[in-house]
Coordinates of C-alpha atoms in Angstrom, one line a residue:
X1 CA -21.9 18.0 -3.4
X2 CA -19.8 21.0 -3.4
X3 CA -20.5 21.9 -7.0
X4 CA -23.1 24.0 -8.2
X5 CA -27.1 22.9 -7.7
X6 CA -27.7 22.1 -11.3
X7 CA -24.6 19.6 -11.5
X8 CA -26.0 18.2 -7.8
X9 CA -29.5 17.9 -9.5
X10 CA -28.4 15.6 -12.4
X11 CA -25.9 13.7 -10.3
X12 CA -26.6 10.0 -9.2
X13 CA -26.3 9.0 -5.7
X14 CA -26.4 5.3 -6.5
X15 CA -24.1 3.1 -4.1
X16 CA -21.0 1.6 -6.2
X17 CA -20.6 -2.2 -5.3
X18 CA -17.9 -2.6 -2.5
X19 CA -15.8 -5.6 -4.0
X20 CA -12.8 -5.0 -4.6
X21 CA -10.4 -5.8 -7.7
X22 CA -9.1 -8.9 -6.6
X23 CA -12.1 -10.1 -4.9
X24 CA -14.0 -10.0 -8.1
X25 CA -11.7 -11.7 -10.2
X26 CA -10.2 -8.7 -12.1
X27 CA -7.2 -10.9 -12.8
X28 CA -9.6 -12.3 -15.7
X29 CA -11.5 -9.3 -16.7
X30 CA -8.7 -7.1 -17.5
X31 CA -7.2 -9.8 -19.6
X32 CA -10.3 -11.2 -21.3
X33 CA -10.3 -8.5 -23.3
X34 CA -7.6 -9.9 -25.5
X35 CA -8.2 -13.2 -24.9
X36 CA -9.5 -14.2 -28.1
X37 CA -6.6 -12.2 -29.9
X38 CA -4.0 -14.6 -28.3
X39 CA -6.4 -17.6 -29.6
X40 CA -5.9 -16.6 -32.5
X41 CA -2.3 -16.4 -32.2
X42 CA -2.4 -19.6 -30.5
X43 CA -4.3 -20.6 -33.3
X44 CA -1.0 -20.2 -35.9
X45 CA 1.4 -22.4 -33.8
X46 CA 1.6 -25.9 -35.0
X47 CA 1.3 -28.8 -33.0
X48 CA -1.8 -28.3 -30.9
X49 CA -3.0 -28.5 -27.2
X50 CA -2.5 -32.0 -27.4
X51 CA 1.3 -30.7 -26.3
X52 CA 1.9 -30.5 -22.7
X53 CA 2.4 -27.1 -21.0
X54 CA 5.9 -28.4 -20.5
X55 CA 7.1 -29.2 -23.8
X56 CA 5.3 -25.7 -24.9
X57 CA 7.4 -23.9 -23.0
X58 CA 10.3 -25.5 -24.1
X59 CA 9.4 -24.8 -27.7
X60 CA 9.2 -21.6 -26.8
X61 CA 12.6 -21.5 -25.4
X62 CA 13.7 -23.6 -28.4
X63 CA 12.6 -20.6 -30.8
X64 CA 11.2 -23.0 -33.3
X65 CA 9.9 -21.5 -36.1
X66 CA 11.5 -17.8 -35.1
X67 CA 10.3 -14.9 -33.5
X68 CA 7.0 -15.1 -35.0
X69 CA 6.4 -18.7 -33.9
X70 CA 7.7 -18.2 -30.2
X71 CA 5.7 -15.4 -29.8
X72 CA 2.1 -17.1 -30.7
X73 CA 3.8 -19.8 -28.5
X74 CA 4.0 -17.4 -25.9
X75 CA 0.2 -16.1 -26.4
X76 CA -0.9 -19.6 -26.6
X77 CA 0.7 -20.4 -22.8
X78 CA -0.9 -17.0 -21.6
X79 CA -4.0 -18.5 -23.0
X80 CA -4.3 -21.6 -21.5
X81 CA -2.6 -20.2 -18.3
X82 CA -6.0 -18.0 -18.4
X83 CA -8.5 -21.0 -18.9
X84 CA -6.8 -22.9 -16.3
X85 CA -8.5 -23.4 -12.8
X86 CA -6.8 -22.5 -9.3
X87 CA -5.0 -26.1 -9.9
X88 CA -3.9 -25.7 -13.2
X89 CA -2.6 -22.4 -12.5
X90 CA -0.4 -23.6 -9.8
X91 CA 0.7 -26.8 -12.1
X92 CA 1.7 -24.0 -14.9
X93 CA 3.9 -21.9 -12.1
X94 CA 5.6 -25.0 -11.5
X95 CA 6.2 -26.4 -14.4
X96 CA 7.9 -22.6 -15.9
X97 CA 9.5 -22.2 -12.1
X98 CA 11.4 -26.3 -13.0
X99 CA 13.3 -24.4 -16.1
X100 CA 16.2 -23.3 -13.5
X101 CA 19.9 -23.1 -14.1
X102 CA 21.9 -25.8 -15.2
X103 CA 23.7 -27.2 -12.3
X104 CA 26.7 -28.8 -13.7
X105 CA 27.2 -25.7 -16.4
X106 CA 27.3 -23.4 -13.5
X107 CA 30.2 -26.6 -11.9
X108 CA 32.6 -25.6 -14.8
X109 CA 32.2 -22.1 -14.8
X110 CA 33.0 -21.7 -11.0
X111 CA 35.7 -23.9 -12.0
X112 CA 36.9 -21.6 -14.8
X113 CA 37.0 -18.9 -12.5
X114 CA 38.9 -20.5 -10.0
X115 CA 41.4 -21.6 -12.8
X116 CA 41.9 -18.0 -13.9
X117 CA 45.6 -16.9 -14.2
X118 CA 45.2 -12.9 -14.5
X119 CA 42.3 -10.3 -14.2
X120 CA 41.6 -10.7 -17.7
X121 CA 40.8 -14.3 -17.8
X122 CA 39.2 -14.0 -14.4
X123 CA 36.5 -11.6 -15.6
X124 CA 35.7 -13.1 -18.8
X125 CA 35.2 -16.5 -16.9
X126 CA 32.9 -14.7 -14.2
X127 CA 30.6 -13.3 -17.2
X128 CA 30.2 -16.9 -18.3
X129 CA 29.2 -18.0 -14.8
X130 CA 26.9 -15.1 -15.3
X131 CA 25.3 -16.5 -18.4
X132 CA 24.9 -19.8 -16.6
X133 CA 23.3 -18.9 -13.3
X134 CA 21.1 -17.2 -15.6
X135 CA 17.8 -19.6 -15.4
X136 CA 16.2 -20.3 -18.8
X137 CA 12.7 -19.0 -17.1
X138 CA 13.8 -15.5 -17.1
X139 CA 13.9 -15.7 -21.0
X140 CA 10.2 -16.9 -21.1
X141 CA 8.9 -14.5 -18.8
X142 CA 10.9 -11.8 -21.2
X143 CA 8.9 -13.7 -24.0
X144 CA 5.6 -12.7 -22.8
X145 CA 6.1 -9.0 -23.0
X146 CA 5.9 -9.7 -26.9
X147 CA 2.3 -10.5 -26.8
X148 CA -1.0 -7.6 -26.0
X149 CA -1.1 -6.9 -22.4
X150 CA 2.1 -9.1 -21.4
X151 CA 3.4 -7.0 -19.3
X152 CA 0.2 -6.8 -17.4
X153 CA -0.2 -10.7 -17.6
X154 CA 2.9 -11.1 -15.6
X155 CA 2.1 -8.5 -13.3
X156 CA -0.8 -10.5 -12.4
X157 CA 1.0 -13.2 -12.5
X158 CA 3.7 -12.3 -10.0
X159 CA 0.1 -11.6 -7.3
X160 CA -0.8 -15.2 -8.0
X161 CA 3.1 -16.3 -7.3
X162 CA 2.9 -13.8 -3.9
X163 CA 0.2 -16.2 -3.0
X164 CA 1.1 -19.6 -3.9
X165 CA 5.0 -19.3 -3.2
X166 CA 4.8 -19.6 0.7
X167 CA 6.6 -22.0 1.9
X168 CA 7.6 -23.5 -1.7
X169 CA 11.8 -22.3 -2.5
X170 CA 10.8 -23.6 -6.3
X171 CA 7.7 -21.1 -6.5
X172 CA 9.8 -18.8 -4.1
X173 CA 12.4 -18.3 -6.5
X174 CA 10.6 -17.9 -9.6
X175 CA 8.6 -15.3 -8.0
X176 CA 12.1 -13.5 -6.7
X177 CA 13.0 -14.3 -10.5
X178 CA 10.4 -12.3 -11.9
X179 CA 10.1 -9.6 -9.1
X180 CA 13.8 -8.5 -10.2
X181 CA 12.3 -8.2 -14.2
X182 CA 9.3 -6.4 -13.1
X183 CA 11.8 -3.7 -10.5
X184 CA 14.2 -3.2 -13.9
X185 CA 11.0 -2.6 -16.1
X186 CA 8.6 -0.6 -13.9
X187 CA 11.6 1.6 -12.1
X188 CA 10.7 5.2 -11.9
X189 CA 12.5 6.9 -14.9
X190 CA 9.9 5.1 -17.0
X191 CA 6.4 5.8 -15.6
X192 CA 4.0 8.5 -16.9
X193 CA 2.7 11.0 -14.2
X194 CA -1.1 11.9 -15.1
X195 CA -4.0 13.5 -13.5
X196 CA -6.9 11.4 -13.1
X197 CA -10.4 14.0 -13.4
X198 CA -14.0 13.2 -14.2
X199 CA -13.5 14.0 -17.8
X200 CA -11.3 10.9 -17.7
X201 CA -12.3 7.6 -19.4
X202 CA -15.4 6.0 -17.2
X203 CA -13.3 2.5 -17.3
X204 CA -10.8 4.0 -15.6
X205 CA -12.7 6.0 -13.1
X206 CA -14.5 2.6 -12.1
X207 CA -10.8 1.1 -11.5
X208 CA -10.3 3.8 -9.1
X209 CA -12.9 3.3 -7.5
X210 CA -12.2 -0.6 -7.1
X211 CA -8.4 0.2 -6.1
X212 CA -9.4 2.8 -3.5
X213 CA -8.7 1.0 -0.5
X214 CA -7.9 3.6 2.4
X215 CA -11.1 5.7 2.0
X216 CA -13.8 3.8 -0.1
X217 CA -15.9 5.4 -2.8
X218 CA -19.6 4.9 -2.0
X219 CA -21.3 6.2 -4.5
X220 CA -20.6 8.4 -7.7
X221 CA -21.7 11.4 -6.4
X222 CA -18.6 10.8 -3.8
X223 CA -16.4 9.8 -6.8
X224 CA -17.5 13.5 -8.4
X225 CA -16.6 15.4 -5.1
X226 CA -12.8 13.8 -4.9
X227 CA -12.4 15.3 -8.2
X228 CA -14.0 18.5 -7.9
X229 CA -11.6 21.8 -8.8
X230 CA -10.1 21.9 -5.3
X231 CA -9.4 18.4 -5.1
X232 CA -6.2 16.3 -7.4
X233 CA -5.6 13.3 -8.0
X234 CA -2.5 11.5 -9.9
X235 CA -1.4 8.0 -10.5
X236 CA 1.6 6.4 -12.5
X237 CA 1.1 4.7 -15.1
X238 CA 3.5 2.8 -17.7
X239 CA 3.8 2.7 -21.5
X240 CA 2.9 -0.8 -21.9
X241 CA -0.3 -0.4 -19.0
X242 CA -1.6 3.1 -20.4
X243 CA -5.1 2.0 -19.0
X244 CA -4.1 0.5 -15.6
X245 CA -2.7 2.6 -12.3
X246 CA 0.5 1.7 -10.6
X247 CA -0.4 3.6 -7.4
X248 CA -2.5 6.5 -7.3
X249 CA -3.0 9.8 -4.7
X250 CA -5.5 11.8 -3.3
X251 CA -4.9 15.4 -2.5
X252 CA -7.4 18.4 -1.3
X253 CA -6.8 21.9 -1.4
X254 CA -7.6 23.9 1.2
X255 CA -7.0 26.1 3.9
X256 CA -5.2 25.6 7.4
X257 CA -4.2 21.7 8.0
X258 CA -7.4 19.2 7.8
X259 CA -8.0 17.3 11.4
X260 CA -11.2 15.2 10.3
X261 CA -11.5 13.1 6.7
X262 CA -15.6 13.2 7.0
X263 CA -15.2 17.0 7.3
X264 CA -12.5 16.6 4.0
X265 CA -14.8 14.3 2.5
X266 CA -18.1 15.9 3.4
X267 CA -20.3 16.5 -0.1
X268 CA -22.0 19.5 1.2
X269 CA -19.0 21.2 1.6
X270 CA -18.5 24.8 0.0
X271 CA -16.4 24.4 -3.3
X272 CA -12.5 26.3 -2.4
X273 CA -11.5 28.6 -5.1
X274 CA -7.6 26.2 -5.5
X275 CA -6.1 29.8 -5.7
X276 CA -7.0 30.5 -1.8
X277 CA -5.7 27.5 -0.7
X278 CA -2.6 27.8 1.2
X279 CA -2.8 23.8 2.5
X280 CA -2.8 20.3 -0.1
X281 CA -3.4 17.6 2.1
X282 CA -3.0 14.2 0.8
X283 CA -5.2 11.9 2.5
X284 CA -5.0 9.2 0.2
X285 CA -2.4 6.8 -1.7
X286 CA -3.4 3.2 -3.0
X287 CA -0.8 0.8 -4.4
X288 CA -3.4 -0.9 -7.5
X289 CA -1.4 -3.8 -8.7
X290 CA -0.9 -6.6 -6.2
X291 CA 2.0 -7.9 -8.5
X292 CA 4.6 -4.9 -8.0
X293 CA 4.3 -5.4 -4.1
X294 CA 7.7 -4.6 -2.9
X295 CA 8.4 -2.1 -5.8
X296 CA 8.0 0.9 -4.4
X297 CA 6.9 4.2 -6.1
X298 CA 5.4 6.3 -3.5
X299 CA 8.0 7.9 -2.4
X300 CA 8.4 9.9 -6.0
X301 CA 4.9 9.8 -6.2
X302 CA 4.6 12.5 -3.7
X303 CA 7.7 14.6 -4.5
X304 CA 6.5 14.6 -7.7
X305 CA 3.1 15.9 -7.1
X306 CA 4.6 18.5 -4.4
X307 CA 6.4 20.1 -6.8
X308 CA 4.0 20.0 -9.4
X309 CA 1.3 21.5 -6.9
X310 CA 3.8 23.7 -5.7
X311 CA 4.5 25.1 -9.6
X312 CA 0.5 25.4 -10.2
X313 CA -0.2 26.9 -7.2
X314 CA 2.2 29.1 -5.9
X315 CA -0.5 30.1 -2.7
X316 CA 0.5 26.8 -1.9
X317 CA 2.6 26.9 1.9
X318 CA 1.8 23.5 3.4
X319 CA 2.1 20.0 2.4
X320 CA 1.2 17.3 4.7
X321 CA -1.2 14.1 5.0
X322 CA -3.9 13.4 6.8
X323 CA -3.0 9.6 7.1
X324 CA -4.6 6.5 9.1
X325 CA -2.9 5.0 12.3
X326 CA -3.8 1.0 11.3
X327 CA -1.9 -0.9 13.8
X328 CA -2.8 1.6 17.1
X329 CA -5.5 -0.4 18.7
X330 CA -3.6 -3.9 18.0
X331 CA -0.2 -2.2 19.6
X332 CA -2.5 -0.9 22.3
X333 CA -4.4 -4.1 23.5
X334 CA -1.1 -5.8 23.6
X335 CA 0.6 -3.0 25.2
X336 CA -2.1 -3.0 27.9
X337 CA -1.7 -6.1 28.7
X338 CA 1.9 -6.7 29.2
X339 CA 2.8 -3.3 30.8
X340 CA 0.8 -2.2 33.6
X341 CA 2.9 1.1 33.8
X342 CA 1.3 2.0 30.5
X343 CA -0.8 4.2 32.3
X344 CA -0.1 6.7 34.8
X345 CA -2.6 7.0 38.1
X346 CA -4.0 9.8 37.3
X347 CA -4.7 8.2 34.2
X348 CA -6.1 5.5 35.3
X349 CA -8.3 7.0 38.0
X350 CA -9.8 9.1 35.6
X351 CA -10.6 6.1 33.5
X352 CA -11.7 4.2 36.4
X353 CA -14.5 7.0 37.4
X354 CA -15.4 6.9 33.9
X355 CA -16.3 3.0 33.6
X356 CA -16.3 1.6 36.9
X357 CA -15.5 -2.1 37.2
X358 CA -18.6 -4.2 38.4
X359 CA -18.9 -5.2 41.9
X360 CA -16.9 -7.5 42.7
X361 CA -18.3 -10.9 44.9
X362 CA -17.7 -10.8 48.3
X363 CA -15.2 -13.0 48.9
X364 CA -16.0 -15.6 51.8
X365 CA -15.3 -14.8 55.5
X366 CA -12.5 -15.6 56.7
X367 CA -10.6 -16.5 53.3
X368 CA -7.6 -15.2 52.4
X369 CA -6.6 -13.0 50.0
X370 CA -5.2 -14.4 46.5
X371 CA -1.0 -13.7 45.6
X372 CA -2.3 -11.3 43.2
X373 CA -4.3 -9.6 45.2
X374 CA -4.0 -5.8 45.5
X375 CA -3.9 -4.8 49.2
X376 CA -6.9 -3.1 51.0
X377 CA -7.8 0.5 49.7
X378 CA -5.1 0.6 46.4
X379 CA -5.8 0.1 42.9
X380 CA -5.1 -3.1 41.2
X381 CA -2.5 -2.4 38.3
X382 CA -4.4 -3.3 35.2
X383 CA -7.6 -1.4 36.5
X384 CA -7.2 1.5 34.6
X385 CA -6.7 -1.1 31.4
X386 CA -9.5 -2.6 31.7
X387 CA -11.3 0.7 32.1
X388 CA -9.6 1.8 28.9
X389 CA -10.9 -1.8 27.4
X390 CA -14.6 -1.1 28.5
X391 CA -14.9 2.8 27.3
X392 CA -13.2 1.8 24.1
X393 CA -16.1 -1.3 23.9
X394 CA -19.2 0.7 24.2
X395 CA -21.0 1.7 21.1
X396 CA -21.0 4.7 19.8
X397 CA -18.4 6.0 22.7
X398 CA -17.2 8.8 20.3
X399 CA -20.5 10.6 20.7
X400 CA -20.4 10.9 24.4
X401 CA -18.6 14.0 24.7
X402 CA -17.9 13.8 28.7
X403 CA -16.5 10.5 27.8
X404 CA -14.1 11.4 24.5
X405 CA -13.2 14.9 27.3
X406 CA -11.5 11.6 29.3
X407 CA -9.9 9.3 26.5
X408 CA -8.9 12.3 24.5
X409 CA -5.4 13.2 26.4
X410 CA -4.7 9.4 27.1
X411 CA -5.3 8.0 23.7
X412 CA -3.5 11.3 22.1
X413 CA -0.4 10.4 24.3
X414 CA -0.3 6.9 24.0
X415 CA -0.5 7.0 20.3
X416 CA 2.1 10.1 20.1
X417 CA 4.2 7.2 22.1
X418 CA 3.5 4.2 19.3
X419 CA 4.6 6.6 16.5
X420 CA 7.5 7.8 18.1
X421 CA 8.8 5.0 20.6
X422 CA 7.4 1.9 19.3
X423 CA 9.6 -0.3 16.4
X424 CA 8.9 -3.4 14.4
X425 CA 10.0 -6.2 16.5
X426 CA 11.8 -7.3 13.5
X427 CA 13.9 -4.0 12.9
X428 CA 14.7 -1.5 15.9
X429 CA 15.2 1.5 13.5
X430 CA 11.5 0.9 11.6
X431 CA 8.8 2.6 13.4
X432 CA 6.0 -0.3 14.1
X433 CA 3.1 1.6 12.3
X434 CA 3.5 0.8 8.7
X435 CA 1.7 3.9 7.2
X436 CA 4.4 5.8 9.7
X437 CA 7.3 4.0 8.2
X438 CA 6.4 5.0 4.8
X439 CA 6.1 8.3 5.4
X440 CA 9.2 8.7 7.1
X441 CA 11.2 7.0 4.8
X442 CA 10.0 9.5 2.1
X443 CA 11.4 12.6 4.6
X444 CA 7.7 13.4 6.0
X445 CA 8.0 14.7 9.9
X446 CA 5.1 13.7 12.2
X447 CA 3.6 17.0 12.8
X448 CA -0.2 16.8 14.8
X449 CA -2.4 13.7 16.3
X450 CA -6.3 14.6 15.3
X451 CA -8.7 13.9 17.5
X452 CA -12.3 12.2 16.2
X453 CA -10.5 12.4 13.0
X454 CA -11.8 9.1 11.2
X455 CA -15.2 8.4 13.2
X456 CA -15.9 5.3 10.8
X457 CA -16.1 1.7 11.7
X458 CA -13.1 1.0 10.4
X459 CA -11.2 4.2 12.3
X460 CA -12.5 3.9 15.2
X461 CA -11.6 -0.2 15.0
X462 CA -8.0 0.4 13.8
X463 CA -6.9 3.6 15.7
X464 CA -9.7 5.1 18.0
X465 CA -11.1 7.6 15.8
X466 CA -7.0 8.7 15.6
X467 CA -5.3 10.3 12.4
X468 CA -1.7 12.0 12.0
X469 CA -0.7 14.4 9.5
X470 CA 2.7 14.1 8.1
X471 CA 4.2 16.8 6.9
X472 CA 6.5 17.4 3.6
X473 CA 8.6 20.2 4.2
X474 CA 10.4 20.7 0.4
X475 CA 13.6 21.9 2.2
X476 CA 13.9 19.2 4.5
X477 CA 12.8 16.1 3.0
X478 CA 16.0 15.2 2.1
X479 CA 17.7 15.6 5.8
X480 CA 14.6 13.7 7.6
X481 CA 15.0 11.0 5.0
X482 CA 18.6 10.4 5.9
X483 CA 18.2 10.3 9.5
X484 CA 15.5 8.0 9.5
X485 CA 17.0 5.9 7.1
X486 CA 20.5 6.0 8.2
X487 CA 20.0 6.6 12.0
X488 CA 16.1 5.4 12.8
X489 CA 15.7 9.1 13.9
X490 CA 12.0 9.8 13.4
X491 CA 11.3 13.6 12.8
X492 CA 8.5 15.0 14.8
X493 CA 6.9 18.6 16.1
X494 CA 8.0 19.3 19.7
X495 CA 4.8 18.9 21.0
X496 CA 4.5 15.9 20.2
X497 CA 8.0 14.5 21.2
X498 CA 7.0 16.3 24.5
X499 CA 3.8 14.2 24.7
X500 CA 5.9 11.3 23.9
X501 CA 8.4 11.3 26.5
X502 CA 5.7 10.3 29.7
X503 CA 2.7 11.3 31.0
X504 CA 3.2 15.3 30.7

């Protein structure tokens, strides 16, 4: 720990349990809470559970009883929503998704506005088509924000809808539906920015440990050591979900730009005074709440805590990630396999002394040799690649340092090449690497490939050990932004545009 002894002494290095939120049903335990106030809400409605989920809803849209009534309506659908299984879940989603716009109201209103004689008439009769491509649904979603913890009942809601929805347009547009309530609710100008430190409320702290996803917590003493005096972390939050994250980030203040996360992570570590550190690196951000997916708060996430750093801190020069490279190896294995020019020969050779192929048979006299054949005394095309394949295989590669002196300048360039070349099939502008594309759409500049930077299973899996810092330069965030945005230019140190371009 890089605290002092006596704290270390008293600290517990118990191992926290590795599921994660969703995977544990957190769904229900965050809401069980105040599942017995909404029974007895339920409780005050008259006509009973013998009423179909159907008719209940319509009730509830009916307003019988006013605004009393249709909200214990509305906590008695949440309710039973929450006892239902995976079926009656889905049979719920339906039935809401089947109160859609009337089709023959929205007829005459087109109508009307086809009709219309002057501007006047023409924009009143568009706000009436308004009104009636408005579906009734949209006013019982609205309806459950009335009750405790709605608006983190349809939150979760909208995750079970991401999941259910494929393929079904009903499903699909109730989830678009609610999507659009959730973006107008949750958009930026209403969130709370907070720092999250071990003095904080244990129920939380255990949530970030569940939402960390990047990184994971192991144990508490690890937990302790993210939030130690040189270390930050910050989440939004929103009025009506003071106790849950929205997204939350990492940062840790030191000195010079970090190249490894075990060395950034590493317990033992000596404590940094914050007021010598002329670096925050933030190596971490988690979006917590599977129902916002496609909401996006990151980007102010970090310019907020840049500047706030920047204000606390004014030792404070440098501001930059130290970020994962998840699709690398999956882009690479392709990549060798389809384009045998990946590699240049020296490349290759050097690979090819490194992990020799095995001997091949002898092949029988007199036989000729196959169309793919290479000729006598050359290298076949895809040797170097499946050199590259067999180094990467071998356990424990990263230790061998003769080896990592060979893959070092190949893997550094060919990833330098997938950041900076390589685009989403889908969209020629959108650099393939997701983490990549968030960074640059928030005005980061690719600034350094680390070496041996994330030596866990999951790094060396995902990227070859590979990291990438981004960096957030306060005075140019604004430019890169547009010009990846706007043009697909992506931002990037010279030396790494040179190692880009070929094979140096």
């Amino acid at each position: 720990m890089r605290t002092t002894i006596s704290v270390r002494g008293r600290m517990s290095d118990i191992a926290i349990p590795t599921s994660q939120p969703e995977q544990i049903g957190l769904f229900d335990r965050a809401l069980r809470r105040v599942a017995s106030l909404w029974r007895d809400m339920a409780s005050a409605v008259a006509g009973g559970a013998e009423e179909g989920i159907e008719a209940q809803m319509r009730a509830c849209l009916d307003g019988r009883g006013g605004e009393v009534s249709a909200r214990n309506r509305a906590a008695r659908l949440a309710q039973e929503y929450l006892a239902a299984d995976e079926a009656g879940r889905l049979a719920f989603l339906r039935a809401l998704a089947g109160f859609d716009s009337d089709p023959e109201m929205v007829a005459r209103a087109i109508e009307r506005v086809q009709a219309a004689r002057d501007r006047a008439e023409r924009s009143a009769a568009q706000a009436q088509l308004r009104r009636a491509l408005e579906p009734p649904r949209l006013r019982l979603l609205t309806q459950f924000t009335t009750i405790p913890d709605g608006v983190k009942f349809l939150v979760n809601l909208r995750a079970h809808l991401l999941r259910a929805a494929n393929g079904d347009p009903l499903l699909a547009a109730l989830e678009a539906d609610l999507k659009s309530l959730l973006a107008s609710w949750f958009d930026v100008g209403f969130l709370d920015l907070r720092r999250i430190d071990w003095s904080s409320p244990a129920s939380l702290l255990e949530k970030l440990v569940g939402y960390e996803a990047v990184h994971r917590i192991r144990t508490w003493r690890d937990l302790k050591n993210r939030l130690d005096s040189d270390r930050r972390c910050y989440a939004f939050f929103h009025p009506r979900m003071p106790d849950e994250p929205l997204i939350f980030v990492e940062v840790a203040l030191v000195e010079g730009m970090a190249g490894s996360v075990q060395r950034l992570l590493d317990e033992k570590a000596p404590l940094l005074d914050p007021r010598e550190a002329d670096t925050a690196i933030f190596y971490s951000i988690n979006n917590c709440q599977r129902g916002l997916a496609g909401i996006s708060f990151g980007n102010f996430l970090i310019k907020r805590v840049v500047a706030l750093l920047g204000a606390e801190f004014r030792n404070l020069k440098t501001f930059a990630t130290l970020s994962p490279i998840p699709g690398f190896c999956r882009w690479l294995e392709h990549a060798l396999a389809e384009d045998p020019r990946l590699l240049s020969e020296a490349e290759a050779e050097a690979l090819l002394a490194a992990a020799p192929p095995p001997p091949a048979l002898p092949a029988p006299e007199g036989a000729a040799a196959g169309p793919g054949a290479a000729p006598a005394g050359t290298m076949p095309p895809s040797g170097g690649a499946q050199a590259l394949r067999r180094l990467l295989a071998r356990r424990g590669w990263h230790r061998d340092e003769a080896l990592a002196k060979v893959l070092e300048p190949v893997l550094t360039r060919l990833c330098a090449r997938y950041l900076l070349a390589e685009s989403d099939p889908r969209d020629p502008k959108r650099a393939r690497d997701p983490v990549a594309h968030f960074h640059l759409s928030n005005g980061a500049r690719i600034e350094r490939i680390n070496w041996k930077a994330d030596v866990s299973e999951k790094g060396l899996r995902e990227s070859a050990g590979l990291m990438v810092n981004y960096l957030y330069d306060p005075a140019k965030i604004e430019d890169y932004h547009e010009d990846y945005v706007g043009e697909g230019k992506r931002p990037a140190a010279t030396a790494l545009r040179r190692l880009a371009r070929g094979w140096g």
